[in-house]
mmCIF file of C-alpha atoms in Angstrom:
data_model
loop_
_atom_site.group_PDB
_atom_site.id
_atom_site.type_symbol
_atom_site.label_atom_id
_atom_site.label_comp_id
_atom_site.label_asym_id
_atom_site.label_seq_id
_atom_site.Cartn_x
_atom_site.Cartn_y
_atom_site.Cartn_z
ATOM 1 C CA TYR A 893 6.780 -23.315 -15.897
ATOM 2 C CA GLU A 894 5.514 -24.208 -12.433
ATOM 3 C CA ILE A 895 5.507 -21.370 -9.905
ATOM 4 C CA GLY A 896 4.485 -21.884 -6.295
ATOM 5 C CA VAL A 897 3.262 -19.138 -3.964
ATOM 6 C CA HIS A 898 3.864 -20.742 -0.579
ATOM 7 C CA ILE A 899 2.326 -19.096 2.497
ATOM 8 C CA ALA A 900 3.062 -20.180 6.067
ATOM 9 C CA ASP A 901 0.303 -22.475 7.348
ATOM 10 C CA VAL A 902 -0.485 -20.433 10.458
ATOM 11 C CA SER A 903 -3.906 -22.085 10.852
ATOM 12 C CA TYR A 904 -2.151 -25.390 11.647
ATOM 13 C CA TYR A 905 -0.688 -23.823 14.785
ATOM 14 C CA VAL A 906 -3.340 -21.238 15.737
ATOM 15 C CA LYS A 907 -6.643 -23.039 16.267
ATOM 16 C CA GLN A 908 -9.976 -21.271 16.262
ATOM 17 C CA ASN A 909 -10.940 -19.909 19.706
ATOM 18 C CA ASP A 910 -7.702 -20.890 21.412
ATOM 19 C CA ILE A 911 -6.018 -18.242 23.572
ATOM 20 C CA ILE A 912 -3.643 -17.025 20.819
ATOM 21 C CA ASP A 913 -6.486 -16.910 18.292
ATOM 22 C CA LYS A 914 -8.649 -14.772 20.594
ATOM 23 C CA GLN A 915 -5.804 -12.293 21.060
ATOM 24 C CA ALA A 916 -5.046 -12.259 17.311
ATOM 25 C CA LEU A 917 -8.708 -11.549 16.514
ATOM 26 C CA LYS A 918 -8.758 -8.728 19.064
ATOM 27 C CA ARG A 919 -5.686 -7.117 17.459
ATOM 28 C CA GLY A 920 -6.858 -7.823 13.909
ATOM 29 C CA THR A 921 -3.527 -6.896 12.352
ATOM 30 C CA SER A 922 0.124 -6.189 13.077
ATOM 31 C CA VAL A 923 0.880 -2.479 13.452
ATOM 32 C CA TYR A 924 4.060 -1.199 11.777
ATOM 33 C CA LEU A 925 5.279 1.924 13.551
ATOM 34 C CA VAL A 926 8.553 3.535 12.477
ATOM 35 C CA ASP A 927 10.558 2.228 15.433
ATOM 36 C CA ARG A 928 8.704 -0.960 16.359
ATOM 37 C CA VAL A 929 6.183 -3.573 15.290
ATOM 38 C CA ILE A 930 3.193 -4.447 17.454
ATOM 39 C CA ALA A 931 2.736 -7.986 16.186
ATOM 40 C CA MET A 932 -0.573 -9.817 15.849
ATOM 41 C CA LEU A 933 1.030 -13.149 16.780
ATOM 42 C CA PRO A 934 3.739 -14.114 19.301
ATOM 43 C CA GLU A 935 7.320 -13.837 18.076
ATOM 44 C CA GLU A 936 7.868 -17.607 18.457
ATOM 45 C CA LEU A 937 5.320 -18.126 15.700
ATOM 46 C CA SER A 938 5.909 -15.129 13.431
ATOM 47 C CA ASN A 939 9.724 -15.121 13.496
ATOM 48 C CA ASP A 940 10.437 -18.818 13.995
ATOM 49 C CA ILE A 941 7.903 -21.636 13.513
ATOM 50 C CA CYS A 942 5.987 -19.899 10.688
ATOM 51 C CA SER A 943 9.028 -18.229 9.123
ATOM 52 C CA LEU A 944 10.031 -19.857 5.827
ATOM 53 C CA VAL A 945 13.721 -20.174 6.654
ATOM 54 C CA PRO A 946 16.027 -21.920 4.139
ATOM 55 C CA ASN A 947 16.950 -25.601 4.400
ATOM 56 C CA GLU A 948 14.237 -26.469 6.927
ATOM 57 C CA ASP A 949 10.893 -28.181 6.419
ATOM 58 C CA ARG A 950 8.035 -25.728 6.874
ATOM 59 C CA LEU A 951 4.263 -26.225 6.726
ATOM 60 C CA THR A 952 2.645 -24.107 4.029
ATOM 61 C CA PHE A 953 -0.602 -23.466 2.194
ATOM 62 C CA SER A 954 0.288 -23.174 -1.478
ATOM 63 C CA VAL A 955 -1.199 -21.867 -4.697
ATOM 64 C CA ILE A 956 0.790 -23.497 -7.494
ATOM 65 C CA PHE A 957 0.509 -22.060 -10.993
ATOM 66 C CA GLU A 958 1.356 -23.495 -14.389
ATOM 67 C CA PHE A 959 2.387 -21.175 -17.228
ATOM 68 C CA ASP A 960 3.104 -22.139 -20.814
ATOM 69 C CA LYS A 961 6.235 -21.080 -22.720
ATOM 70 C CA SER A 962 4.512 -17.841 -23.777
ATOM 71 C CA TYR A 963 3.865 -17.019 -20.097
ATOM 72 C CA ASN A 964 0.122 -17.643 -20.279
ATOM 73 C CA LEU A 965 -1.504 -19.038 -17.132
ATOM 74 C CA ILE A 966 -2.936 -22.454 -18.038
ATOM 75 C CA ASN A 967 -3.614 -24.188 -14.709
ATOM 76 C CA HIS A 968 -3.409 -23.958 -10.934
ATOM 77 C CA ARG A 969 -3.909 -26.031 -7.822
ATOM 78 C CA ILE A 970 -4.367 -25.108 -4.150
ATOM 79 C CA GLU A 971 -3.109 -27.492 -1.478
ATOM 80 C CA LYS A 972 -1.425 -27.871 1.883
ATOM 81 C CA THR A 973 2.276 -28.578 1.414
ATOM 82 C CA ILE A 974 5.614 -28.946 3.152
ATOM 83 C CA ILE A 975 8.398 -26.904 1.587
ATOM 84 C CA ASN A 976 12.135 -26.820 2.114
ATOM 85 C CA SER A 977 13.500 -23.691 0.435
ATOM 86 C CA ASN A 978 16.986 -23.509 -1.095
ATOM 87 C CA ARG A 979 17.665 -19.826 -0.582
ATOM 88 C CA ARG A 980 16.206 -16.746 1.074
ATOM 89 C CA PHE A 981 16.633 -13.491 -0.876
ATOM 90 C CA ASN A 982 15.981 -9.906 0.073
ATOM 91 C CA TYR A 983 14.569 -7.408 -2.428
ATOM 92 C CA ASN A 984 17.910 -5.675 -3.031
ATOM 93 C CA GLU A 985 19.639 -8.969 -3.892
ATOM 94 C CA VAL A 986 16.916 -9.872 -6.384
ATOM 95 C CA GLN A 987 16.931 -6.369 -7.867
ATOM 96 C CA LYS A 988 20.671 -6.638 -8.499
ATOM 97 C CA ILE A 989 20.187 -10.027 -10.221
ATOM 98 C CA ILE A 990 17.380 -8.580 -12.387
ATOM 99 C CA GLU A 991 19.554 -5.640 -13.418
ATOM 100 C CA THR A 992 22.802 -7.569 -14.017
ATOM 101 C CA LYS A 993 21.266 -10.888 -15.143
ATOM 102 C CA THR A 994 23.923 -12.660 -13.069
ATOM 103 C CA GLY A 995 23.898 -14.375 -9.685
ATOM 104 C CA GLU A 996 22.201 -17.307 -7.989
ATOM 105 C CA TYR A 997 19.042 -18.486 -9.775
ATOM 106 C CA ALA A 998 19.445 -15.673 -12.317
ATOM 107 C CA LYS A 999 17.633 -17.647 -15.030
ATOM 108 C CA GLU A 1000 14.667 -18.491 -12.780
ATOM 109 C CA ILE A 1001 14.416 -14.915 -11.502
ATOM 110 C CA GLU A 1002 14.479 -13.586 -15.067
ATOM 111 C CA ILE A 1003 11.562 -15.868 -16.013
ATOM 112 C CA LEU A 1004 9.632 -14.854 -12.876
ATOM 113 C CA ASN A 1005 10.208 -11.188 -13.701
ATOM 114 C CA LYS A 1006 9.045 -11.598 -17.307
ATOM 115 C CA ILE A 1007 5.860 -13.359 -16.183
ATOM 116 C CA ALA A 1008 5.248 -10.705 -13.494
ATOM 117 C CA LYS A 1009 5.597 -7.917 -16.066
ATOM 118 C CA LYS A 1010 3.127 -9.678 -18.381
ATOM 119 C CA LEU A 1011 0.649 -10.108 -15.508
ATOM 120 C CA ARG A 1012 1.045 -6.450 -14.552
ATOM 121 C CA LYS A 1013 0.509 -5.215 -18.113
ATOM 122 C CA GLU A 1014 -2.601 -7.380 -18.475
ATOM 123 C CA ARG A 1015 -3.997 -6.043 -15.186
ATOM 124 C CA ILE A 1016 -3.491 -2.417 -16.163
ATOM 125 C CA ASP A 1017 -4.813 -3.017 -19.687
ATOM 126 C CA ASN A 1018 -7.917 -4.592 -18.114
ATOM 127 C CA GLY A 1019 -8.626 -1.547 -15.939
ATOM 128 C CA THR A 1020 -6.553 -1.768 -12.743
ATOM 129 C CA ILE A 1021 -5.843 1.660 -11.271
ATOM 130 C CA ASN A 1022 -2.111 1.637 -10.645
ATOM 131 C CA PHE A 1023 -1.320 3.542 -7.445
ATOM 132 C CA ASP A 1024 2.414 2.932 -7.669
ATOM 133 C CA ARG A 1025 3.355 4.577 -4.365
ATOM 134 C CA GLY A 1026 6.673 4.627 -2.568
ATOM 135 C CA GLU A 1027 7.152 4.728 1.193
ATOM 136 C CA VAL A 1028 8.796 7.161 3.576
ATOM 137 C CA LYS A 1029 11.527 5.292 5.481
ATOM 138 C CA PHE A 1030 13.814 6.284 8.355
ATOM 139 C CA ARG A 1031 17.286 5.355 9.524
ATOM 140 C CA LEU A 1032 17.288 5.379 13.327
ATOM 141 C CA ASP A 1033 20.159 5.554 15.799
ATOM 142 C CA GLU A 1034 20.488 3.177 18.772
ATOM 143 C CA ASP A 1035 18.086 5.357 20.779
ATOM 144 C CA GLY A 1036 15.413 5.230 18.060
ATOM 145 C CA LYS A 1037 16.020 8.815 16.947
ATOM 146 C CA PRO A 1038 15.813 9.461 13.178
ATOM 147 C CA VAL A 1039 19.164 10.329 11.591
ATOM 148 C CA ASP A 1040 17.963 10.162 7.987
ATOM 149 C CA VAL A 1041 14.690 10.131 6.038
ATOM 150 C CA TYR A 1042 14.453 8.713 2.539
ATOM 151 C CA PHE A 1043 11.835 7.667 0.008
ATOM 152 C CA LYS A 1044 11.710 3.982 -0.923
ATOM 153 C CA GLU A 1045 10.329 3.397 -4.410
ATOM 154 C CA MET A 1046 8.844 0.202 -5.805
ATOM 155 C CA LYS A 1047 11.378 -1.578 -8.014
ATOM 156 C CA ASP A 1048 11.030 -4.623 -10.248
ATOM 157 C CA SER A 1049 11.853 -7.015 -7.380
ATOM 158 C CA ASN A 1050 8.995 -5.554 -5.285
ATOM 159 C CA LYS A 1051 6.618 -5.589 -8.253
ATOM 160 C CA LEU A 1052 7.536 -9.222 -8.999
ATOM 161 C CA ILE A 1053 6.389 -10.355 -5.553
ATOM 162 C CA GLU A 1054 3.345 -8.077 -5.677
ATOM 163 C CA GLU A 1055 2.081 -9.630 -8.923
ATOM 164 C CA PHE A 1056 2.218 -13.196 -7.647
ATOM 165 C CA MET A 1057 0.611 -12.202 -4.331
ATOM 166 C CA LEU A 1058 -2.227 -10.508 -6.234
ATOM 167 C CA LEU A 1059 -2.605 -13.554 -8.468
ATOM 168 C CA ALA A 1060 -2.717 -15.918 -5.469
ATOM 169 C CA ASN A 1061 -5.285 -13.756 -3.636
ATOM 170 C CA LYS A 1062 -7.461 -13.501 -6.742
ATOM 171 C CA THR A 1063 -7.213 -17.241 -7.489
ATOM 172 C CA VAL A 1064 -8.193 -18.232 -3.942
ATOM 173 C CA ALA A 1065 -11.202 -15.883 -4.014
ATOM 174 C CA GLU A 1066 -12.323 -17.230 -7.406
ATOM 175 C CA SER A 1067 -11.973 -20.833 -6.243
ATOM 176 C CA ILE A 1068 -14.626 -20.221 -3.566
ATOM 177 C CA GLY A 1069 -16.795 -17.446 -4.990
ATOM 178 C CA ASN A 1070 -16.935 -18.199 -8.699
ATOM 179 C CA VAL A 1071 -19.382 -21.088 -8.483
ATOM 180 C CA LYS A 1072 -21.385 -21.991 -11.577
ATOM 181 C CA LYS A 1073 -23.948 -24.145 -9.771
ATOM 182 C CA GLY A 1074 -25.202 -24.125 -6.216
ATOM 183 C CA LYS A 1075 -24.945 -21.504 -3.536
ATOM 184 C CA ALA A 1076 -21.720 -19.570 -2.889
ATOM 185 C CA ARG A 1077 -20.236 -20.493 0.495
ATOM 186 C CA PRO A 1078 -19.545 -17.912 3.240
ATOM 187 C CA PHE A 1079 -16.105 -16.364 2.734
ATOM 188 C CA ILE A 1080 -14.136 -13.233 3.545
ATOM 189 C CA TYR A 1081 -13.568 -11.042 0.491
ATOM 190 C CA ARG A 1082 -11.451 -7.931 0.164
ATOM 191 C CA VAL A 1083 -13.869 -5.556 -1.536
ATOM 192 C CA HIS A 1084 -13.621 -2.059 -2.947
ATOM 193 C CA ASP A 1085 -16.642 -0.034 -4.041
ATOM 194 C CA LYS A 1086 -16.713 2.403 -6.958
ATOM 195 C CA PRO A 1087 -16.029 6.085 -6.149
ATOM 196 C CA SER A 1088 -18.915 8.536 -5.972
ATOM 197 C CA LYS A 1089 -19.637 10.713 -9.001
ATOM 198 C CA GLU A 1090 -19.190 13.803 -6.812
ATOM 199 C CA LYS A 1091 -15.655 12.834 -5.767
ATOM 200 C CA LEU A 1092 -14.669 11.890 -9.311
ATOM 201 C CA THR A 1093 -16.025 15.185 -10.662
ATOM 202 C CA PHE A 1094 -14.191 17.151 -7.969
ATOM 203 C CA PHE A 1095 -10.910 15.353 -8.766
ATOM 204 C CA ALA A 1096 -11.357 15.913 -12.521
ATOM 205 C CA THR A 1097 -12.088 19.612 -11.982
ATOM 206 C CA PHE A 1098 -9.145 20.011 -9.613
ATOM 207 C CA VAL A 1099 -6.526 18.366 -11.857
ATOM 208 C CA ALA A 1100 -7.872 20.234 -14.906
ATOM 209 C CA LYS A 1101 -6.709 23.477 -13.261
ATOM 210 C CA LEU A 1102 -3.208 21.984 -13.211
ATOM 211 C CA GLY A 1103 -3.384 20.939 -16.870
ATOM 212 C CA TYR A 1104 -4.356 17.266 -16.521
ATOM 213 C CA THR A 1105 -7.342 15.600 -18.185
ATOM 214 C CA MET A 1106 -9.767 13.040 -16.731
ATOM 215 C CA THR A 1107 -12.245 11.194 -18.943
ATOM 216 C CA LEU A 1108 -15.200 9.938 -16.895
ATOM 217 C CA THR A 1109 -17.246 8.152 -19.576
ATOM 218 C CA SER A 1110 -16.591 4.550 -18.393
ATOM 219 C CA LYS A 1111 -14.750 2.456 -15.807
ATOM 220 C CA LYS A 1112 -11.960 1.844 -18.332
ATOM 221 C CA THR A 1113 -11.498 5.527 -19.285
ATOM 222 C CA ILE A 1114 -11.493 6.492 -15.582
ATOM 223 C CA ALA A 1115 -8.792 3.895 -14.815
ATOM 224 C CA ASP A 1116 -6.733 4.905 -17.872
ATOM 225 C CA SER A 1117 -7.018 8.591 -16.899
ATOM 226 C CA PHE A 1118 -5.890 7.939 -13.324
ATOM 227 C CA ASN A 1119 -2.936 5.855 -14.538
ATOM 228 C CA LYS A 1120 -1.905 8.487 -17.095
ATOM 229 C CA ILE A 1121 -2.067 11.348 -14.557
ATOM 230 C CA ILE A 1122 -0.152 9.346 -11.904
ATOM 231 C CA GLU A 1123 2.565 8.754 -14.508
ATOM 232 C CA GLN A 1124 2.570 12.389 -15.692
ATOM 233 C CA VAL A 1125 2.999 13.894 -12.198
ATOM 234 C CA LYS A 1126 6.015 11.757 -11.242
ATOM 235 C CA GLY A 1127 8.850 13.996 -10.119
ATOM 236 C CA LYS A 1128 6.735 17.161 -10.228
ATOM 237 C CA GLY A 1129 5.940 19.464 -7.340
ATOM 238 C CA GLU A 1130 2.281 18.513 -7.289
ATOM 239 C CA GLU A 1131 2.978 14.729 -7.317
ATOM 240 C CA HIS A 1132 2.368 14.134 -3.601
ATOM 241 C CA LEU A 1133 -0.804 16.235 -3.555
ATOM 242 C CA ILE A 1134 -2.359 14.606 -6.627
ATOM 243 C CA ASP A 1135 -1.406 11.079 -5.495
ATOM 244 C CA ASN A 1136 -3.043 11.693 -2.110
ATOM 245 C CA LEU A 1137 -6.104 13.321 -3.658
ATOM 246 C CA ALA A 1138 -6.471 10.433 -6.121
ATOM 247 C CA ILE A 1139 -6.412 7.939 -3.242
ATOM 248 C CA ARG A 1140 -8.923 10.016 -1.250
ATOM 249 C CA THR A 1141 -11.181 10.070 -4.323
ATOM 250 C CA MET A 1142 -11.393 6.285 -4.063
ATOM 251 C CA GLN A 1143 -13.524 4.464 -1.508
ATOM 252 C CA LYS A 1144 -11.678 2.557 1.212
ATOM 253 C CA ALA A 1145 -11.228 -1.174 0.672
ATOM 254 C CA TYR A 1146 -12.630 -3.381 3.441
ATOM 255 C CA TYR A 1147 -13.437 -6.978 4.372
ATOM 256 C CA SER A 1148 -16.886 -8.464 3.851
ATOM 257 C CA THR A 1149 -18.782 -11.691 3.206
ATOM 258 C CA LYS A 1150 -20.786 -9.758 0.609
ATOM 259 C CA ASN A 1151 -18.698 -9.773 -2.554
ATOM 260 C CA ILE A 1152 -19.075 -6.620 -4.637
ATOM 261 C CA GLY A 1153 -15.714 -7.053 -6.374
ATOM 262 C CA HIS A 1154 -12.628 -4.857 -6.169
ATOM 263 C CA TYR A 1155 -13.034 -1.640 -8.166
ATOM 264 C CA GLY A 1156 -9.412 -0.465 -7.986
ATOM 265 C CA LEU A 1157 -7.967 -3.771 -9.152
ATOM 266 C CA ASN A 1158 -10.952 -4.433 -11.439
ATOM 267 C CA PHE A 1159 -11.220 -8.004 -10.062
ATOM 268 C CA ARG A 1160 -14.628 -9.677 -9.688
ATOM 269 C CA PHE A 1161 -13.244 -11.829 -6.859
ATOM 270 C CA TYR A 1162 -10.462 -10.861 -4.474
ATOM 271 C CA THR A 1163 -9.398 -11.780 -0.931
ATOM 272 C CA HIS A 1164 -6.389 -11.614 1.384
ATOM 273 C CA PHE A 1165 -4.663 -15.005 1.638
ATOM 274 C CA THR A 1166 -0.951 -14.173 1.582
ATOM 275 C CA SER A 1167 -0.250 -12.685 5.060
ATOM 276 C CA PRO A 1168 -1.816 -14.809 7.837
ATOM 277 C CA ILE A 1169 1.074 -13.948 10.182
ATOM 278 C CA ARG A 1170 0.145 -10.253 10.203
ATOM 279 C CA ARG A 1171 -3.553 -10.056 9.172
ATOM 280 C CA TYR A 1172 -6.406 -11.915 10.869
ATOM 281 C CA PRO A 1173 -8.667 -12.058 7.759
ATOM 282 C CA ASP A 1174 -5.929 -14.046 5.951
ATOM 283 C CA LEU A 1175 -5.880 -16.552 8.823
ATOM 284 C CA MET A 1176 -9.666 -16.898 8.577
ATOM 285 C CA VAL A 1177 -9.418 -17.298 4.788
ATOM 286 C CA HIS A 1178 -6.954 -20.168 5.308
ATOM 287 C CA ARG A 1179 -9.383 -21.904 7.685
ATOM 288 C CA LEU A 1180 -12.420 -21.410 5.448
ATOM 289 C CA LEU A 1181 -10.532 -22.438 2.312
ATOM 290 C CA TYR A 1182 -9.202 -25.637 3.887
ATOM 291 C CA ASN A 1183 -12.645 -26.554 5.196
ATOM 292 C CA TYR A 1184 -14.140 -26.127 1.728
ATOM 293 C CA LEU A 1185 -11.312 -27.992 -0.026
ATOM 294 C CA THR A 1186 -11.769 -30.959 2.338
ATOM 295 C CA ASN A 1187 -15.596 -30.756 2.309
ATOM 296 C CA ASN A 1188 -15.787 -30.081 6.039
ATOM 297 C CA ASN A 1189 -18.441 -27.832 7.521
ATOM 298 C CA ILE A 1190 -17.143 -24.617 9.013
ATOM 299 C CA ASN A 1191 -18.686 -24.083 12.439
ATOM 300 C CA LEU A 1192 -19.252 -20.375 11.914
ATOM 301 C CA SER A 1193 -22.369 -18.677 10.584
ATOM 302 C CA THR A 1194 -22.231 -16.092 7.809
ATOM 303 C CA LYS A 1195 -23.112 -13.447 10.419
ATOM 304 C CA GLU A 1196 -20.168 -14.473 12.634
ATOM 305 C CA ILE A 1197 -17.806 -14.317 9.656
ATOM 306 C CA GLU A 1198 -19.233 -10.894 8.714
ATOM 307 C CA ASP A 1199 -18.687 -9.676 12.298
ATOM 308 C CA ILE A 1200 -15.042 -10.796 12.076
ATOM 309 C CA SER A 1201 -14.743 -8.965 8.731
ATOM 310 C CA LYS A 1202 -16.143 -5.722 10.165
ATOM 311 C CA HIS A 1203 -13.915 -5.874 13.227
ATOM 312 C CA SER A 1204 -10.845 -6.567 11.054
ATOM 313 C CA SER A 1205 -11.682 -3.583 8.812
ATOM 314 C CA GLU A 1206 -11.955 -1.330 11.865
ATOM 315 C CA MET A 1207 -8.642 -2.541 13.333
ATOM 316 C CA GLU A 1208 -6.945 -2.048 9.949
ATOM 317 C CA LYS A 1209 -8.223 1.530 9.897
ATOM 318 C CA ARG A 1210 -6.820 2.189 13.382
ATOM 319 C CA ALA A 1211 -3.482 0.597 12.475
ATOM 320 C CA THR A 1212 -3.191 2.732 9.321
ATOM 321 C CA GLU A 1213 -3.876 5.891 11.332
ATOM 322 C CA ALA A 1214 -1.283 4.901 13.942
ATOM 323 C CA GLU A 1215 1.288 4.203 11.215
ATOM 324 C CA ARG A 1216 0.654 7.605 9.578
ATOM 325 C CA ASN A 1217 0.960 9.385 12.921
ATOM 326 C CA SER A 1218 4.166 7.481 13.652
ATOM 327 C CA ILE A 1219 5.711 8.654 10.351
ATOM 328 C CA LYS A 1220 4.658 12.271 10.954
ATOM 329 C CA TYR A 1221 6.002 12.123 14.521
ATOM 330 C CA LYS A 1222 9.396 10.906 13.331
ATOM 331 C CA GLN A 1223 9.498 13.524 10.550
ATOM 332 C CA VAL A 1224 8.914 16.262 13.123
ATOM 333 C CA GLU A 1225 11.514 14.677 15.404
ATOM 334 C CA PHE A 1226 13.997 14.558 12.505
ATOM 335 C CA LEU A 1227 13.551 18.254 11.650
ATOM 336 C CA SER A 1228 13.580 19.346 15.304
ATOM 337 C CA ASN A 1229 17.379 19.040 15.101
ATOM 338 C CA LYS A 1230 17.465 21.116 11.933
ATOM 339 C CA ILE A 1231 16.027 24.442 13.159
ATOM 340 C CA GLY A 1232 17.560 27.240 11.077
ATOM 341 C CA GLU A 1233 18.609 24.945 8.224
ATOM 342 C CA THR A 1234 17.404 25.557 4.664
ATOM 343 C CA PHE A 1235 15.968 23.101 2.141
ATOM 344 C CA TYR A 1236 14.440 23.054 -1.333
ATOM 345 C CA GLY A 1237 10.831 21.984 -1.517
ATOM 346 C CA ASN A 1238 7.658 22.100 -3.574
ATOM 347 C CA ILE A 1239 4.339 23.696 -2.691
ATOM 348 C CA SER A 1240 2.157 20.689 -1.883
ATOM 349 C CA GLY A 1241 -1.000 22.339 -0.567
ATOM 350 C CA LEU A 1242 -2.782 25.615 0.176
ATOM 351 C CA SER A 1243 -5.075 26.584 3.039
ATOM 352 C CA LYS A 1244 -6.450 29.793 4.488
ATOM 353 C CA TRP A 1245 -3.685 29.625 7.112
ATOM 354 C CA GLY A 1246 -0.751 29.217 4.762
ATOM 355 C CA ILE A 1247 1.273 27.347 2.172
ATOM 356 C CA PHE A 1248 2.231 23.694 2.678
ATOM 357 C CA VAL A 1249 5.662 22.695 1.396
ATOM 358 C CA GLU A 1250 7.133 19.217 0.987
ATOM 359 C CA ILE A 1251 10.934 19.072 1.235
ATOM 360 C CA GLU A 1252 12.427 17.387 -1.852
ATOM 361 C CA ASP A 1253 15.084 15.294 -0.123
ATOM 362 C CA ASN A 1254 13.159 13.802 2.778
ATOM 363 C CA LYS A 1255 9.424 14.285 1.990
ATOM 364 C CA CYS A 1256 8.829 16.077 5.310
ATOM 365 C CA GLU A 1257 5.918 18.501 5.012
ATOM 366 C CA GLY A 1258 5.466 21.766 6.900
ATOM 367 C CA MET A 1259 3.669 25.065 6.517
ATOM 368 C CA ILE A 1260 4.623 28.666 5.777
ATOM 369 C CA SER A 1261 2.174 30.888 7.674
ATOM 370 C CA ILE A 1262 0.531 33.348 5.296
ATOM 371 C CA LYS A 1263 1.095 36.008 7.960
ATOM 372 C CA SER A 1264 4.858 35.597 7.542
ATOM 373 C CA LEU A 1265 4.708 36.823 3.901
ATOM 374 C CA THR A 1266 5.077 40.543 4.638
ATOM 375 C CA ASP A 1267 6.100 41.868 1.206
ATOM 376 C CA ASP A 1268 2.424 42.057 0.122
ATOM 377 C CA THR A 1269 -1.089 41.083 1.163
ATOM 378 C CA TYR A 1270 -1.879 37.697 -0.312
ATOM 379 C CA TYR A 1271 -5.271 36.114 -0.971
ATOM 380 C CA LEU A 1272 -6.120 32.494 -1.690
ATOM 381 C CA ASP A 1273 -7.240 32.095 -5.307
ATOM 382 C CA GLU A 1274 -8.970 28.722 -5.105
ATOM 383 C CA ASP A 1275 -9.954 28.710 -8.785
ATOM 384 C CA ASN A 1276 -6.332 28.918 -9.900
ATOM 385 C CA LEU A 1277 -4.844 26.995 -6.934
ATOM 386 C CA CYS A 1278 -2.482 29.722 -5.836
ATOM 387 C CA TYR A 1279 -1.865 32.563 -3.423
ATOM 388 C CA THR A 1280 -1.729 35.928 -5.234
ATOM 389 C CA GLY A 1281 -0.345 39.253 -3.991
ATOM 390 C CA ILE A 1282 -2.896 42.066 -4.223
ATOM 391 C CA THR A 1283 -0.335 44.777 -5.088
ATOM 392 C CA THR A 1284 2.440 42.922 -6.879
ATOM 393 C CA GLY A 1285 0.400 40.128 -8.490
ATOM 394 C CA LYS A 1286 3.100 37.693 -7.351
ATOM 395 C CA LYS A 1287 1.802 34.102 -7.279
ATOM 396 C CA TYR A 1288 2.653 31.011 -5.237
ATOM 397 C CA LYS A 1289 1.169 28.045 -7.106
ATOM 398 C CA LEU A 1290 0.823 24.350 -6.337
ATOM 399 C CA GLY A 1291 3.963 22.536 -7.454
ATOM 400 C CA ASP A 1292 6.197 25.653 -7.385
ATOM 401 C CA ARG A 1293 9.768 24.994 -6.249
ATOM 402 C CA ILE A 1294 10.860 27.216 -3.377
ATOM 403 C CA LYS A 1295 13.556 27.412 -0.725
ATOM 404 C CA ILE A 1296 12.514 27.329 2.920
ATOM 405 C CA LYS A 1297 14.028 27.517 6.395
ATOM 406 C CA VAL A 1298 12.876 25.340 9.297
ATOM 407 C CA ILE A 1299 11.872 27.758 12.081
ATOM 408 C CA ASN A 1300 9.898 25.638 14.546
ATOM 409 C CA THR A 1301 8.667 22.106 15.301
ATOM 410 C CA ASP A 1302 5.962 20.920 17.680
ATOM 411 C CA ILE A 1303 6.300 17.193 18.413
ATOM 412 C CA ILE A 1304 3.016 16.971 20.360
ATOM 413 C CA ARG A 1305 0.935 18.534 17.591
ATOM 414 C CA ARG A 1306 3.132 16.893 14.914
ATOM 415 C CA ARG A 1307 3.617 20.258 13.260
ATOM 416 C CA ILE A 1308 6.520 21.810 11.313
ATOM 417 C CA ASP A 1309 6.784 25.553 10.594
ATOM 418 C CA PHE A 1310 8.757 26.941 7.664
ATOM 419 C CA GLU A 1311 9.805 30.376 6.552
ATOM 420 C CA LEU A 1312 10.108 31.345 2.880
ATOM 421 C CA ILE A 1313 13.691 32.124 1.811
ATOM 422 C CA SER A 1314 13.329 32.458 -1.951
ATOM 423 C CA GLU A 1315 11.340 31.264 -4.945
ATOM 424 C CA PHE A 1316 12.449 29.779 -8.273
#
């Protein structure tokens, strides 16, 4: 089976140091807010010339894989191509074909899905930490106001694309970095350092109080433990808290010319090649890769490439923060029309000020002030992750399901206040 991962050849249109390139470098990345996208490149490029629309010739940079009949990867090639695609699918269409095994290109999609599942299993068996996270999504009215909040989970169609993107990124990085003889050439890697022992120990101690076990004896046992816990907490009240804490236990991935490998994926070589429309490092990777494939000299020093990597990492960090704030803002805006309404939620966090609760239906998180619990005097029992009443001994533990009322929202501070109605 021959499978091509075809990525728009943005570097053909955006030349180094031209006016669009300078602006793209400054931005570093596209920023995806709830109600708008602040694009890295002009719309004429991102939505038209570099968009892989069906039945039109498009310039691409391709990683083409060969698999045998048992779905083992046996060969690959990387080259500039022109593609003319037969059909553009969205994820929902492909998901329906996977589930029903009927529809356009059903046979091809089934083969792709089987290969993707094999690749995924091999990755996880080899020590990838599988943060299988969904996303909070909003339905907005014509004025941009949220009318619904829902949680979008990764399905097989999403995972199918993810596997081939990971494989392409890994293959490109290996093609440049994994040199047997001679000096490795300057390149932009996506790297991820190992977590500190202190953070790992804290996480293991924390989850142990909730009945989960971490084994910290090796990289493999750590990865297996993370994957097992992430699977065990699915659908439970403490899921959001543990997922977030697990991610915070990890170091942040970043861009660098100094390859230290990717701890989370357990890849020795990894880069970002698959999104040059929305990430500047991918555009640089395309340029560097093409120069090396054609034996041209890149007119950038390692230091200049490292400076681009550092700047891109910083802009990614800012974009991520803006995207998080945008989601929280819209969640507060959504609940500001629901003052006095009641919801079921799970205790997702504890602080000296109160109890954090995540609403089941829409994943909006707010806080019950500890001062509002007037039936007893409660103290924070950090060892047992709960609030306990001094007189009654009543406990409010992480993960407990409770019913709350929305009593106040503050859009400027992005804050939601709840009141406890009842416990279960």
